[in-house]
mmCIF file of C-alpha atoms in Angstrom:
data_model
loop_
_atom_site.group_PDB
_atom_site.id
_atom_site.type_symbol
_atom_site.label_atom_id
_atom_site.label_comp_id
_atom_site.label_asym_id
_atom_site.label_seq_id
_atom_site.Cartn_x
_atom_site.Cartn_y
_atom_site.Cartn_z
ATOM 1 C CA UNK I 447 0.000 0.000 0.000
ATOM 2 C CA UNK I 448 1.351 3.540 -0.991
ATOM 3 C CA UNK I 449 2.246 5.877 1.983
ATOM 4 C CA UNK I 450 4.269 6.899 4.614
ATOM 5 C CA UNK I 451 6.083 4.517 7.048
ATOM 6 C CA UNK I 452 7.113 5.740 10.024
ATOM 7 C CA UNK I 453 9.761 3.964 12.517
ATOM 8 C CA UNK I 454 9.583 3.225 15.622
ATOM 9 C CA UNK I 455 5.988 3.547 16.416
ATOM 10 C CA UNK I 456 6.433 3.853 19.929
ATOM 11 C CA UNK I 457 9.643 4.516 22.030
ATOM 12 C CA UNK I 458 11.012 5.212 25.654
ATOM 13 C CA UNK I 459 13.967 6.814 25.848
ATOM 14 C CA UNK I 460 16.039 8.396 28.869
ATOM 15 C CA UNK I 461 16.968 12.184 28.773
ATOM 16 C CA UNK I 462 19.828 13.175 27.084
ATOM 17 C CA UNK I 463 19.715 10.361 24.950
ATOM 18 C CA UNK I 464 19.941 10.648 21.319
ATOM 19 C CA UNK I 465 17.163 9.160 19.008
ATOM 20 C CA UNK I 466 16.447 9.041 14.936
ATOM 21 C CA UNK I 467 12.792 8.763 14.121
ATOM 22 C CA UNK I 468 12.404 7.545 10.318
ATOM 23 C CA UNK I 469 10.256 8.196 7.975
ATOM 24 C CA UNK I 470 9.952 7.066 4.412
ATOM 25 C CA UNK I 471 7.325 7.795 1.456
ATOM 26 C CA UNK I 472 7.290 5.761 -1.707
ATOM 27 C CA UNK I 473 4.887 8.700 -3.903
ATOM 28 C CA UNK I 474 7.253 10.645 -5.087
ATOM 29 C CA UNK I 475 5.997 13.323 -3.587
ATOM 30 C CA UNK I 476 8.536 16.070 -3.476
ATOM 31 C CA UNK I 477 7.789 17.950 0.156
ATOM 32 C CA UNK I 478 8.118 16.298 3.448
ATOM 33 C CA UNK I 479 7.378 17.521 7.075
ATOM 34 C CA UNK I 480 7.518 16.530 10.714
ATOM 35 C CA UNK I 481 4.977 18.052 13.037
ATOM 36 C CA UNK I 482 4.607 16.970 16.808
ATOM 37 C CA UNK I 483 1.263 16.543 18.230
ATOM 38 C CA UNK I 484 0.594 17.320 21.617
ATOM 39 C CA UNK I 485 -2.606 17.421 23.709
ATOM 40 C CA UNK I 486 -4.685 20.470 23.912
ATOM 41 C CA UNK I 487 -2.258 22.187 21.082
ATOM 42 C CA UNK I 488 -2.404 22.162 17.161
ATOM 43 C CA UNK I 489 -0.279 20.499 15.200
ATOM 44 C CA UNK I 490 3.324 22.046 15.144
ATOM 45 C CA UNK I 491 5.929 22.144 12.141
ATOM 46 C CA UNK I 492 9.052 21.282 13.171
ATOM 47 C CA UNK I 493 11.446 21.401 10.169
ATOM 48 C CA UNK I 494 10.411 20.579 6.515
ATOM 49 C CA UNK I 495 11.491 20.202 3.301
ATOM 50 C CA UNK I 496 10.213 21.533 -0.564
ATOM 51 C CA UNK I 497 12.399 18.872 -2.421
ATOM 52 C CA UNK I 498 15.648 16.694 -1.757
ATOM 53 C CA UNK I 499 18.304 18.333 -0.975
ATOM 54 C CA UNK I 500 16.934 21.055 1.363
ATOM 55 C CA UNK I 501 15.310 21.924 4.176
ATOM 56 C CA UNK I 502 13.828 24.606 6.294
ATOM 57 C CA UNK I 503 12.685 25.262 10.182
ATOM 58 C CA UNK I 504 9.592 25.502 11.307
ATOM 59 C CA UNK I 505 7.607 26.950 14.211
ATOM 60 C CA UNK I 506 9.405 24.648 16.918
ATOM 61 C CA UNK I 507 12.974 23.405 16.012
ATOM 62 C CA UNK I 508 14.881 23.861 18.739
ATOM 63 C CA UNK I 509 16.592 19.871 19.508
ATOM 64 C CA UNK I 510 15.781 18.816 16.657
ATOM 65 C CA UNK I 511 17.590 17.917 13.245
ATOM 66 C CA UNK I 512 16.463 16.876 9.522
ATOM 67 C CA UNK I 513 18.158 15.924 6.982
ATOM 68 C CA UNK I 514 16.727 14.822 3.420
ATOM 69 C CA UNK I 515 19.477 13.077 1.148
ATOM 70 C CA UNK I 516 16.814 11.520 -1.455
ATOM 71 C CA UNK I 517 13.411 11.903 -2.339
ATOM 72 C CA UNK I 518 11.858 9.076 -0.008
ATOM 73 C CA UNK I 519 13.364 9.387 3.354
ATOM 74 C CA UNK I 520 12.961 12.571 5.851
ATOM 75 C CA UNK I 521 14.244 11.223 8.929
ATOM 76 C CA UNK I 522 14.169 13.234 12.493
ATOM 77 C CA UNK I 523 17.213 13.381 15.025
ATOM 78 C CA UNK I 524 16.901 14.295 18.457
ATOM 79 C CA UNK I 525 20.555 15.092 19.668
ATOM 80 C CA UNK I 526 20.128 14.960 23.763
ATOM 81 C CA UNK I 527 16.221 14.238 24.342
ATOM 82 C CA UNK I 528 14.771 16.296 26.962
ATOM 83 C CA UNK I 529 11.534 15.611 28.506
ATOM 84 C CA UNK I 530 9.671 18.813 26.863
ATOM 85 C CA UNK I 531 10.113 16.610 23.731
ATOM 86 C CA UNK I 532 7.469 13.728 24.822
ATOM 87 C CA UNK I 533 5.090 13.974 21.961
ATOM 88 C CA UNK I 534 3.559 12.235 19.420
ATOM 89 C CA UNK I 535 5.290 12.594 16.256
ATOM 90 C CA UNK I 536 3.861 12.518 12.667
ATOM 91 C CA UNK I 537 5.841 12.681 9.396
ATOM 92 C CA UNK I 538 4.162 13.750 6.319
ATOM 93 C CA UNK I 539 4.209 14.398 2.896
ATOM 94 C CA UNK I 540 2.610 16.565 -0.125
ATOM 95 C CA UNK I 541 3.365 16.521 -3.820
ATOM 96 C CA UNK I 542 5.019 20.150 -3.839
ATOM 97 C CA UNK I 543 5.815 22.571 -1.494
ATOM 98 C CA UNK I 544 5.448 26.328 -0.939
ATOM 99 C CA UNK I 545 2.506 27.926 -3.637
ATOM 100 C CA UNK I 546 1.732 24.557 -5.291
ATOM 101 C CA UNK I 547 1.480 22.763 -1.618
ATOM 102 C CA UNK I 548 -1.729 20.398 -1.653
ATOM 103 C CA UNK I 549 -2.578 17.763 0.739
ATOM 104 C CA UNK I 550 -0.846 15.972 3.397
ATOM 105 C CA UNK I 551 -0.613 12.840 2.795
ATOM 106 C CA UNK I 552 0.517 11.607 6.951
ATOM 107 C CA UNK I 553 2.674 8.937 8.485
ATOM 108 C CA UNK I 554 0.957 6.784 11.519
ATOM 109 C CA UNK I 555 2.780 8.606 14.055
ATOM 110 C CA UNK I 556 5.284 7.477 16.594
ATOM 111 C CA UNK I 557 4.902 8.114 20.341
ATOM 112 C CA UNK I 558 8.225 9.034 22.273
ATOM 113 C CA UNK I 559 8.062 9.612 25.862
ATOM 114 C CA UNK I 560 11.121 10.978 27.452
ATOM 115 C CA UNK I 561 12.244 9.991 30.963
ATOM 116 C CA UNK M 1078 -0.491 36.250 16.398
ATOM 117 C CA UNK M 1079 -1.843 33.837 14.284
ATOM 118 C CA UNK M 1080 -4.902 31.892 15.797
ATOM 119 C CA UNK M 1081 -7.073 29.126 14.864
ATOM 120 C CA UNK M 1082 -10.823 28.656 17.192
ATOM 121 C CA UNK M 1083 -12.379 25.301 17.297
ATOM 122 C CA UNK M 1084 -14.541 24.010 20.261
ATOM 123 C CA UNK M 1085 -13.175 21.725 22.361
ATOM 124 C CA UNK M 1086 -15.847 19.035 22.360
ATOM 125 C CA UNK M 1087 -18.853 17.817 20.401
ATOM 126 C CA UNK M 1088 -21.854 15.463 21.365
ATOM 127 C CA UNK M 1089 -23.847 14.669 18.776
ATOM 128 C CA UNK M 1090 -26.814 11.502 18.521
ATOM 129 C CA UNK M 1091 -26.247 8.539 15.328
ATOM 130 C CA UNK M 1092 -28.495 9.930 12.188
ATOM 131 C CA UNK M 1093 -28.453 13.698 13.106
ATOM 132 C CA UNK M 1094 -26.552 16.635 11.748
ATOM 133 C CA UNK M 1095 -23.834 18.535 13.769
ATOM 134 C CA UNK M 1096 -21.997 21.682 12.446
ATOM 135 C CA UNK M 1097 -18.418 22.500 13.668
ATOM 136 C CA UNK M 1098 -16.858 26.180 13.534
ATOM 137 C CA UNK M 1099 -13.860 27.166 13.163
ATOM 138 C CA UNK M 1100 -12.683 30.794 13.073
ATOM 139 C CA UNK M 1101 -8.859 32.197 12.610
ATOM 140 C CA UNK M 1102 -7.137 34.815 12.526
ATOM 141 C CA UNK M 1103 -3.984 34.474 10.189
ATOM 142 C CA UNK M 1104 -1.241 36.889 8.463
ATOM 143 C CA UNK M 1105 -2.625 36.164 4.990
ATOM 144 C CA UNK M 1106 -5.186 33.438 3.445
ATOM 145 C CA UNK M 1107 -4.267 30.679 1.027
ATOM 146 C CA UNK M 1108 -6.597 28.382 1.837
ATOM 147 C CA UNK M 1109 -8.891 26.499 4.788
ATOM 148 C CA UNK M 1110 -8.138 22.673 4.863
ATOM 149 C CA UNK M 1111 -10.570 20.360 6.962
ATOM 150 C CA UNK M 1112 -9.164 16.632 8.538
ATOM 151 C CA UNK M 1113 -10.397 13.997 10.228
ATOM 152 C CA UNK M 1114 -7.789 12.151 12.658
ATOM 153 C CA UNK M 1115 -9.301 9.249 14.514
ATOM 154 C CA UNK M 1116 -8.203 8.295 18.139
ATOM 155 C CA UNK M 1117 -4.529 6.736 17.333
ATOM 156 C CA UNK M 1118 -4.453 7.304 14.046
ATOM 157 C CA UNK M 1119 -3.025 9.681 11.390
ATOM 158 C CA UNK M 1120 -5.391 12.440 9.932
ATOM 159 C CA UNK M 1121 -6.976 12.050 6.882
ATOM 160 C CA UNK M 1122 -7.851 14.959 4.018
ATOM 161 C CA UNK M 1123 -11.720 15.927 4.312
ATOM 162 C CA UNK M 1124 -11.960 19.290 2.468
ATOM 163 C CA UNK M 1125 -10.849 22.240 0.796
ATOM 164 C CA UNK M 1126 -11.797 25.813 0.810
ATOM 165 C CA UNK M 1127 -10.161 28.990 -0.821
ATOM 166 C CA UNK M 1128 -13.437 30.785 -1.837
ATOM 167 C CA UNK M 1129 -16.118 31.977 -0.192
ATOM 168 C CA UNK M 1130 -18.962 29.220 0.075
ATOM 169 C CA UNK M 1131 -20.164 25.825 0.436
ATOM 170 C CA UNK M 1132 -18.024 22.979 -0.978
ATOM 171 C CA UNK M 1133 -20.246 19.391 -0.787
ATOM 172 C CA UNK M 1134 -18.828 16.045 -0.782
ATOM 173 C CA UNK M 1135 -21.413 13.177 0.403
ATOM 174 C CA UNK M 1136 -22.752 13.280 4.119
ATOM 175 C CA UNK M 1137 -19.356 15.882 4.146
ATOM 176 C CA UNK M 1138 -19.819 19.885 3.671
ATOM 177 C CA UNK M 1139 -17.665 22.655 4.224
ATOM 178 C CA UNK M 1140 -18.387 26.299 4.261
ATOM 179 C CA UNK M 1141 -16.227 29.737 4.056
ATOM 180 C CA UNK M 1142 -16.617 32.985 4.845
ATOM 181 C CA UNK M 1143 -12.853 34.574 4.537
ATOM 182 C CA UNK M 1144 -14.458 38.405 5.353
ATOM 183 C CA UNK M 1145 -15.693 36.806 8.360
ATOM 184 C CA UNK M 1146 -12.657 34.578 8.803
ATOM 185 C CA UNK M 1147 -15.189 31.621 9.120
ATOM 186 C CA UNK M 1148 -15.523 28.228 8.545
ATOM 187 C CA UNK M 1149 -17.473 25.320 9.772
ATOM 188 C CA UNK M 1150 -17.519 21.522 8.129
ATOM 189 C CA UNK M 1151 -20.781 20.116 8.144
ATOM 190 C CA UNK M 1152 -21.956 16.450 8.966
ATOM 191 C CA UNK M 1153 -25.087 15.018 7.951
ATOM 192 C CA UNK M 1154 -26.850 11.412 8.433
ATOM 193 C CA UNK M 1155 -24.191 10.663 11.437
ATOM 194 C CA UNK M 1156 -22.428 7.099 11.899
ATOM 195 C CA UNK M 1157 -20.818 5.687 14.906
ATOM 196 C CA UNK M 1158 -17.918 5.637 12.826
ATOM 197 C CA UNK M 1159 -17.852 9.407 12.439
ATOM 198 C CA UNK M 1160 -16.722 9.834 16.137
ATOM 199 C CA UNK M 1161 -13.122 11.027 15.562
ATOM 200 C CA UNK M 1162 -11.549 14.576 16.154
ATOM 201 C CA UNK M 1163 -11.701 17.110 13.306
ATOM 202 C CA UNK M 1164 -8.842 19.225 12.667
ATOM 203 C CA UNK M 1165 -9.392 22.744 11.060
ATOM 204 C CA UNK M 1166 -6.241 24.377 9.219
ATOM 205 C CA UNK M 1167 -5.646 27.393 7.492
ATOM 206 C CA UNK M 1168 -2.313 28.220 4.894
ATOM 207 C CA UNK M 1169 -0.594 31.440 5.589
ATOM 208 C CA UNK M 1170 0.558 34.143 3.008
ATOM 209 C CA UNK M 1171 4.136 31.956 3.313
ATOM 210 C CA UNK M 1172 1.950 28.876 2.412
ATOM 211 C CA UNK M 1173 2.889 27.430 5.955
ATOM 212 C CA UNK M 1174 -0.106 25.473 7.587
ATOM 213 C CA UNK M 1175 -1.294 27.022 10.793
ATOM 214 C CA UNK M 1176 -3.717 24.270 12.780
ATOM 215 C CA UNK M 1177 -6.613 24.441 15.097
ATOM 216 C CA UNK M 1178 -6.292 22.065 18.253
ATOM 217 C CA UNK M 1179 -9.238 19.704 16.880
ATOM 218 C CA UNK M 1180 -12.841 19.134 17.583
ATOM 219 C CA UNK M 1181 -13.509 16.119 19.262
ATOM 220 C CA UNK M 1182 -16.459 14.534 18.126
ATOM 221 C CA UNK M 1183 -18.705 12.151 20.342
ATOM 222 C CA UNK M 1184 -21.769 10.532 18.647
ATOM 223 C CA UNK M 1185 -24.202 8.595 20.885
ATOM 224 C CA UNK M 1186 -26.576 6.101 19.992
#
């Protein structure tokens, strides 16, 4: 089935730990994101990117790191968790960014809680 | 500061109609999305606004208003299965998504 696959969907993790979450889209869709979820609150960008090859911050990016090598994979680094950062994460995608963007096509999620 | 209104909390009975509203308040207007996001799961694309008016799709509707900075999404002929939270967003003048907090929905036999 065509989507988003997001890895791991659940984790634990101590603070100050370090932690990937993946994320990988087989539509060819050109623009990715990562958003954290968190009760009582909107959906929040975190960093995203219009095509391969770049990226851009969004409105909460502060411990966090993208990177986005090919078109597929977008994945998320958190360099020294920190409880604050106990969310649930979703990765998504849309076939442009910027003027053209359209709908978000999203991931599952994945729940990290940090201890 | 850019803000997106949505209540809290919906009760609604199987087979009626409930309306949810959404206001906001944004730098700039590109367009009003609508999603549904069941407990757990991932949202899901409902609708579509950039002009004023009423866009229908099935037991789905959505309306705009952008003097009045207004929206609401409209559900008709209510299933169990409807009983999700629905997420109102609106697209900036950068084109960045700025997102309500979410209805949640309860429908009651």
């Amino acid at each position: 089935t065509a989507g988003i696959t997001q890895a791991p969907t659940s984790q634990i993790l101590a603070a100050g730990r370090s932690m990937t979450l993946r994320c990988t889209q087989d539509m060819r869709h050109n623009a990715m994101y990562w958003y954290r979820q968190d009760l009582g609150l909107g959906l929040r960008l975190i960093h995203y990117s219009n095509t391969a090859g770049t990226t851009g911050k969004g409105e909460v990016p502060d411990g966090y790191s993208v990177s986005r090598a090919n078109t597929d994979d977008f994945p998320l680094t958190l360099a020294s968790a920190v409880p604050s950062q106990t969310s649930v994460y979703f990765c998504a995608s849309s076939d442009s960014g910027g003027a053209g963007a359209n709908v978000l096509t999203f991931g599952a999620g994945s729940r990290l809680t940090v201890l | 500061g850019q803000n997106i209104d949505q209540p809290t909390e919906m009760t609604a009975t199987e087979g009626a109609i409930v309306q949810i509203n959404c206001t906001y308040q944004t730098s700039g207007f590109n367009g009003l999305f609508w999603y549904q996001q069941h407990a757990g799961e991932a949202p899901t694309f409902l609708s579509y606004n950039v002009l004023d008016g009423l866009e229908e799709k099935g037991r789905f509707s959505s309306f705009l208003s952008r003097s009045k900075g207004y929206s609401y999404l409209l559900l008709k002929e209510l299933q169990m299965k409807d009983s999700a939270s629905y997420l109102c967003a609106v697209r900036d003048s950068n084109y960045q998504l700025i997102w309500g907090a979410g209805t949640k929905l309860i429908i009651k036999p």
